[in-house]
Coordinates of N, CA and C in Angstrom, one line a residue:
X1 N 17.7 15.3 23.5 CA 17.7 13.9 23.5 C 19.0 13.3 23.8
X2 N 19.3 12.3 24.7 CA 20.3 11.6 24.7 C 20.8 10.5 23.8
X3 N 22.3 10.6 23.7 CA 22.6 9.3 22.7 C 23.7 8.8 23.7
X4 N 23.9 7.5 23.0 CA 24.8 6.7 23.6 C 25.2 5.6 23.2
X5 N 26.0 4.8 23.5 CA 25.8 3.5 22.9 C 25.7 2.4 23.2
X6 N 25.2 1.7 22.4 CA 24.4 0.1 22.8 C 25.2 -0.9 22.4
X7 N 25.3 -1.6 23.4 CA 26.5 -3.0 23.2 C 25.2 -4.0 23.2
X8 N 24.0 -3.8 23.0 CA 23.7 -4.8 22.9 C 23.1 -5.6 21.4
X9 N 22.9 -7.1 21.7 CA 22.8 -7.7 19.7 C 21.6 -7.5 20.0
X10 N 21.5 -6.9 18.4 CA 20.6 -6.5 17.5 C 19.6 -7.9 17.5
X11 N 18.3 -7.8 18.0 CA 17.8 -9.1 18.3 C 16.3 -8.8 17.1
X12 N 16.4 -10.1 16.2 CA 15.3 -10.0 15.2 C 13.8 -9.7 15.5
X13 N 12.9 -9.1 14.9 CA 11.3 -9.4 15.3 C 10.9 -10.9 15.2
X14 N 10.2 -11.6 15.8 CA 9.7 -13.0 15.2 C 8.4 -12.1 15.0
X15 N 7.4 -11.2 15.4 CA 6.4 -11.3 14.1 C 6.7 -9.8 13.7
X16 N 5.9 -9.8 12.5 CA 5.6 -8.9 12.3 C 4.1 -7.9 12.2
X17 N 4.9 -6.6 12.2 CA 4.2 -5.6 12.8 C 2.8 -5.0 11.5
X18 N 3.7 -5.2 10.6 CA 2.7 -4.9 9.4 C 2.9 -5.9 7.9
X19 N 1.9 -5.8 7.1 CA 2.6 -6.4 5.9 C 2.0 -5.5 4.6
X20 N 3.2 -5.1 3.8 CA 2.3 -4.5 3.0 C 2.8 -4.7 1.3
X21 N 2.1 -4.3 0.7 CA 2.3 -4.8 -1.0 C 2.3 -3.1 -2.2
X22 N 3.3 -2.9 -2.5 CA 3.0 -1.8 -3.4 C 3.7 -2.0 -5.4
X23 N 3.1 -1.4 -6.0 CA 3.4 -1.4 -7.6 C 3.5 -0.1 -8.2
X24 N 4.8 -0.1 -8.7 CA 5.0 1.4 -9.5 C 5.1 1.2 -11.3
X25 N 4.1 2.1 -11.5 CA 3.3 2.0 -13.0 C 4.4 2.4 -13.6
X26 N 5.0 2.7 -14.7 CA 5.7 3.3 -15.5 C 5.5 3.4 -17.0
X27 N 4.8 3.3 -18.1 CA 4.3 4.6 -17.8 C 2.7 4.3 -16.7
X28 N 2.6 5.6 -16.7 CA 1.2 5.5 -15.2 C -0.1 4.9 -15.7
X29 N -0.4 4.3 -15.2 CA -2.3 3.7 -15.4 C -3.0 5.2 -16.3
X30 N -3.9 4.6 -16.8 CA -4.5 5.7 -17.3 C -6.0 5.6 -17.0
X31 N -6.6 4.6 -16.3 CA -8.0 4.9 -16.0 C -8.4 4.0 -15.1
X32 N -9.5 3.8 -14.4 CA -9.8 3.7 -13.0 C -9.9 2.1 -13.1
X33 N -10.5 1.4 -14.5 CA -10.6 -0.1 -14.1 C -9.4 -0.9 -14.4
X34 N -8.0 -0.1 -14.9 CA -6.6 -0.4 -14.8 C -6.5 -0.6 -13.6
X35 N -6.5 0.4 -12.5 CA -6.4 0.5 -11.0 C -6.7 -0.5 -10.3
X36 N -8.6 -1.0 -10.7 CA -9.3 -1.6 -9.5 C -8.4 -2.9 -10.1
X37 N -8.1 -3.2 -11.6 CA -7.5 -4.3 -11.7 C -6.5 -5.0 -10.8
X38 N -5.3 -3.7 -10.3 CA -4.1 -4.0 -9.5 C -4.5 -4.2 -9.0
X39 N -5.6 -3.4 -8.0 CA -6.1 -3.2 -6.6 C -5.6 -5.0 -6.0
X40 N -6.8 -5.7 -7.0 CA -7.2 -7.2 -6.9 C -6.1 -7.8 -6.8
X41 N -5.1 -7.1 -7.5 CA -3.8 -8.4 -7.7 C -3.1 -8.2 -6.5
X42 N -3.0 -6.8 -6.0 CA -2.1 -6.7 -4.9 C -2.6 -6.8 -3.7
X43 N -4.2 -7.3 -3.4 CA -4.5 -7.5 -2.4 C -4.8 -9.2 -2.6
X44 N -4.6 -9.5 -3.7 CA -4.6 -11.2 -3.5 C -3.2 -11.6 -2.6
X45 N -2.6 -11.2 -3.3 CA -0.5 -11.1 -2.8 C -0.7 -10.7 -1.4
X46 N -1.2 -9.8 -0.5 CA -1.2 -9.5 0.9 C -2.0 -10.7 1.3
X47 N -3.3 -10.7 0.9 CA -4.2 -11.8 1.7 C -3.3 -13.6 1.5
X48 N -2.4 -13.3 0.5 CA -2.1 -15.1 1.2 C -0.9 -14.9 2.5
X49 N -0.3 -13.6 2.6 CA 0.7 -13.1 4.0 C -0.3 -13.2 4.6
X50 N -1.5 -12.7 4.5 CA -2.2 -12.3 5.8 C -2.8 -13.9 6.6
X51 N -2.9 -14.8 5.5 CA -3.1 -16.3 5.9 C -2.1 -17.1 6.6
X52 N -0.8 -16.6 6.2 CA 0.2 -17.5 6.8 C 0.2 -17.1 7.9
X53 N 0.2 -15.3 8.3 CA 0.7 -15.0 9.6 C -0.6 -15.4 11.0
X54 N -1.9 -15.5 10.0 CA -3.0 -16.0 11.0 C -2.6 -17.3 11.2
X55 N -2.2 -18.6 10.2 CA -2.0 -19.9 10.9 C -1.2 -20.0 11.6
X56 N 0.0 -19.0 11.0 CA 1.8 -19.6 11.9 C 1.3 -19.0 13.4
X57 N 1.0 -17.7 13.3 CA 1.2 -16.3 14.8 C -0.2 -16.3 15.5
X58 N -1.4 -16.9 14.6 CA -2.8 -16.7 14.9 C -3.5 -14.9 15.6
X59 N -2.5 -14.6 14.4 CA -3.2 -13.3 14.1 C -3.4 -12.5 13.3
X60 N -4.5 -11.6 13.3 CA -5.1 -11.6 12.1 C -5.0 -9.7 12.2
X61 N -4.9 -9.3 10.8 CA -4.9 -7.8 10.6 C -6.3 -7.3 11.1
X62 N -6.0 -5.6 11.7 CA -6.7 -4.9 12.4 C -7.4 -4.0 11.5
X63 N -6.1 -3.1 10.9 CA -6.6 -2.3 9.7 C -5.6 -2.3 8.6
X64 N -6.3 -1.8 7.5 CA -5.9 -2.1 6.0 C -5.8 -0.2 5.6
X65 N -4.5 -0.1 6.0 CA -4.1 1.7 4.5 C -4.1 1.2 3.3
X66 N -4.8 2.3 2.1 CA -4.2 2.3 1.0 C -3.5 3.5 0.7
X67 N -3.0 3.8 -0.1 CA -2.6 4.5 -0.7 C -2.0 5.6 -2.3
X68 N -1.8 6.1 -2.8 CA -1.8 6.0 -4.1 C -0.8 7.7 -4.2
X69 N 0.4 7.6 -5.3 CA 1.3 8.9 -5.2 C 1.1 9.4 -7.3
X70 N 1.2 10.3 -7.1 CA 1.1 10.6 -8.1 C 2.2 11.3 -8.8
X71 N 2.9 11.2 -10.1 CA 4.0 12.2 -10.4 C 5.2 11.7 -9.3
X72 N 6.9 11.9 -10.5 CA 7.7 11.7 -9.1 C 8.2 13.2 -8.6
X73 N 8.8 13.2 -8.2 CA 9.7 14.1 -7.6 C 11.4 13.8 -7.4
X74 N 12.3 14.9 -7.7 CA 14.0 14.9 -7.7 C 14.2 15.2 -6.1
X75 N 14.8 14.4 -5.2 CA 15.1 14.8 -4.0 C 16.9 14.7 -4.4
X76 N 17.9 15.7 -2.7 CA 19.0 15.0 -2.8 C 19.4 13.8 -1.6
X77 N 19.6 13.2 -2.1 CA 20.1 12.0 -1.0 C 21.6 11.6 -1.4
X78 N 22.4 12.1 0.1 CA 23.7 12.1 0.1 C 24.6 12.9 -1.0
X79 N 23.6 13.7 -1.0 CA 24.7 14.5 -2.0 C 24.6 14.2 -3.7
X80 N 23.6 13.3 -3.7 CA 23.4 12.7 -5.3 C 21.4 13.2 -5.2
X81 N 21.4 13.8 -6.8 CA 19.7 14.3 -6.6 C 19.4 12.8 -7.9
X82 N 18.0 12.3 -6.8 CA 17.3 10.9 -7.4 C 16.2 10.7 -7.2
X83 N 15.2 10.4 -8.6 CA 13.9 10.7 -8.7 C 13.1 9.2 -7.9
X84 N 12.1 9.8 -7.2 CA 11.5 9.0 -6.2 C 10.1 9.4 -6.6
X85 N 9.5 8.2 -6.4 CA 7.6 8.1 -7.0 C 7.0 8.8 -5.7
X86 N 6.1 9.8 -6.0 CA 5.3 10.5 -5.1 C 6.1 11.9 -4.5
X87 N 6.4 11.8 -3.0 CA 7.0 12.9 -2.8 C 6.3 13.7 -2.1
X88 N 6.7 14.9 -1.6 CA 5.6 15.9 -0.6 C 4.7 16.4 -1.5
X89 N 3.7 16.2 -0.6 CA 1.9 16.4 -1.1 C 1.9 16.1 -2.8
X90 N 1.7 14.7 -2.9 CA 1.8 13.7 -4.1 C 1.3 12.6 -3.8
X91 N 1.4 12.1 -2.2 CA 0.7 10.8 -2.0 C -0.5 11.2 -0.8
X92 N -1.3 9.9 -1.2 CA -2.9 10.2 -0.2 C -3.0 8.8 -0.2
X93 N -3.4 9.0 1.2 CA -3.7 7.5 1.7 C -5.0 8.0 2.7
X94 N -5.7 6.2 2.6 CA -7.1 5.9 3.6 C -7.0 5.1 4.1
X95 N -7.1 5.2 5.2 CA -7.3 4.1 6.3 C -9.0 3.2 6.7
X96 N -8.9 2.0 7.1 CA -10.0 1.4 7.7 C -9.9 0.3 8.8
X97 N -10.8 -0.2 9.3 CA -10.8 -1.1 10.3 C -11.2 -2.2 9.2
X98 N -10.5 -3.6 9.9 CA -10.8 -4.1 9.0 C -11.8 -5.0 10.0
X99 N -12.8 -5.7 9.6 CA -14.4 -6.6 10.3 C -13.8 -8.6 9.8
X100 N -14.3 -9.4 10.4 CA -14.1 -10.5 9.7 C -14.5 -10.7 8.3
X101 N -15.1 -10.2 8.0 CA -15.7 -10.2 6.3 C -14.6 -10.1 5.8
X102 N -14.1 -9.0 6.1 CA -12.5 -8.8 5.4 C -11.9 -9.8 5.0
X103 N -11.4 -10.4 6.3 CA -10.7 -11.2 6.7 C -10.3 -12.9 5.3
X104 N -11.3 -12.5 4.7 CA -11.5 -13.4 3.3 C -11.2 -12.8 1.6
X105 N -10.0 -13.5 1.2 CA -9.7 -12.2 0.0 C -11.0 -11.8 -0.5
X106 N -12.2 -11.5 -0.9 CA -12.9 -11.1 -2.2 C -13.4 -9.8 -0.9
X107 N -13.3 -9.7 0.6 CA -13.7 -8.9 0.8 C -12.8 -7.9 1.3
X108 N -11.3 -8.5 1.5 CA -10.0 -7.5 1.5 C -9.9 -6.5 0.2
X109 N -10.2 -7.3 -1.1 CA -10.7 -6.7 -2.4 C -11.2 -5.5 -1.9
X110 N -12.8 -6.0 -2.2 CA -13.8 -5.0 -1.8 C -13.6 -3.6 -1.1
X111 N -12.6 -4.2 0.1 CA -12.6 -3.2 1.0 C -11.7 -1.6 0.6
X112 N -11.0 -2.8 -0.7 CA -9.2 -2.0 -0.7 C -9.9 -0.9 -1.8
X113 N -10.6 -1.5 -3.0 CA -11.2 -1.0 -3.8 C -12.0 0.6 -3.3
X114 N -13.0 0.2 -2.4 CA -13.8 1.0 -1.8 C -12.7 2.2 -1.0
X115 N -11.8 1.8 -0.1 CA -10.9 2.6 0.3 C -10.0 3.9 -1.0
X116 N -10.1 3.0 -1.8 CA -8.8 3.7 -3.1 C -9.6 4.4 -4.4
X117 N -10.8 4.4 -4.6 CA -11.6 4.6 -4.9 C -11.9 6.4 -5.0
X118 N -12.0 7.2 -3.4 CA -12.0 8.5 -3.4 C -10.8 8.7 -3.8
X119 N -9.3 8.2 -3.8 CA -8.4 8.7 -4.1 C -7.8 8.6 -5.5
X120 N -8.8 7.6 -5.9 CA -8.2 7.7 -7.7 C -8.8 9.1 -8.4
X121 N -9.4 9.9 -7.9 CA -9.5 11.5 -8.1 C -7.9 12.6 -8.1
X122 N -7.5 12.0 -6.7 CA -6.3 12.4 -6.8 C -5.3 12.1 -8.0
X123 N -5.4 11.2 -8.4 CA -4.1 10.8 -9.4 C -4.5 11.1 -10.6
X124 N -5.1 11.5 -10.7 CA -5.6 12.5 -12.0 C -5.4 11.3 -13.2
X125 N -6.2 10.8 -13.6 CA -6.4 9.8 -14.9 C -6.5 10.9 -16.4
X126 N -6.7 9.9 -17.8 CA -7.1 11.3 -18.7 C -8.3 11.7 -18.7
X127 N -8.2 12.8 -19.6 CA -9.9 13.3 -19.1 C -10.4 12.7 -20.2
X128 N -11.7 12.1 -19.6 CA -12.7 11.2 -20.1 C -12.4 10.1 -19.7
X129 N -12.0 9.8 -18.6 CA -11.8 8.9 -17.7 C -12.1 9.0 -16.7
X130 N -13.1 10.6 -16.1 CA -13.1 10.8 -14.7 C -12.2 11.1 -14.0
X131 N -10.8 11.9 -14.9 CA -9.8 12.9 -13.8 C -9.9 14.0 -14.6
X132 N -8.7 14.6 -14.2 CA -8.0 15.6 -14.7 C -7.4 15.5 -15.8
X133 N -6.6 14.8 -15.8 CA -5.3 14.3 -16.9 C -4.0 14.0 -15.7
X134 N -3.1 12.9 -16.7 CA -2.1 12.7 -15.8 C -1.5 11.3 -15.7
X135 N -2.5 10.9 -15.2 CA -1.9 9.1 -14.9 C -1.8 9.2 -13.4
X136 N -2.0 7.4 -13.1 CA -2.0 7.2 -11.8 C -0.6 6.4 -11.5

């Protein structure tokens, strides 16, 4: 690869490319209708971005990832070791297209829920909650 250097100014995005909303539990959720709870709260918080950027830019999201990490992990960075949520093979994410139905919070909900849903398996809840044990 070539490097080199660039004399030129660093020129801002006017839109943006994505928008996204995340929450780290501490101690972790413990069962699935904790989850769908956030689900709701953090896809209310995206869907009023997702409104501004449809009036101001008049455009509207394609598709919706979720995602979910479980346990952290000690990495080193710069020489100092610092614990970080999730980590290699810890987080799982689903992707979807999103339809106009979406496009209205109760079905960005819906959608986010239904997306995050196969992967609250992954985050292992306690047992008798429908995981393993663990927390999400």
């Amino acid at each position: 690869a070539c490097r080199g250097i660039c004399h030129e100014e660093v020129k801002q995005k006017v839109i943006l490319d994505s928008v996204g909303n995340s929450k780290t539990f501490n101690p972790p959720l413990n069962s699935k209708k904790d989850a769908h709870k956030f689900i709701a709260l953090l896809s209310e918080e995206v869907f009023g971005r997702l409104e501004v950027i449809d009036s101001k830019y008049k455009r509207r999201a394609m598709k919706i990832t979720v995602s979910i990490s479980r346990g952290k992990e000690l990495v080193m960075r710069k020489g100092v070791e610092v614990s970080v949520a999730g980590g290699k093979n810890n987080v799982a994410s689903k992707s979807a297209a999103m339809s106009k139905w979406e496009h209205k919070q109760p079905g960005l909900v819906k959608l986010a829920n239904a997306l995050i849903e196969p992967l609250l398996d992954f985050a292992t809840f306690k047992e008798g909650e429908g995981g393993r044990g663990g927390g999400l």
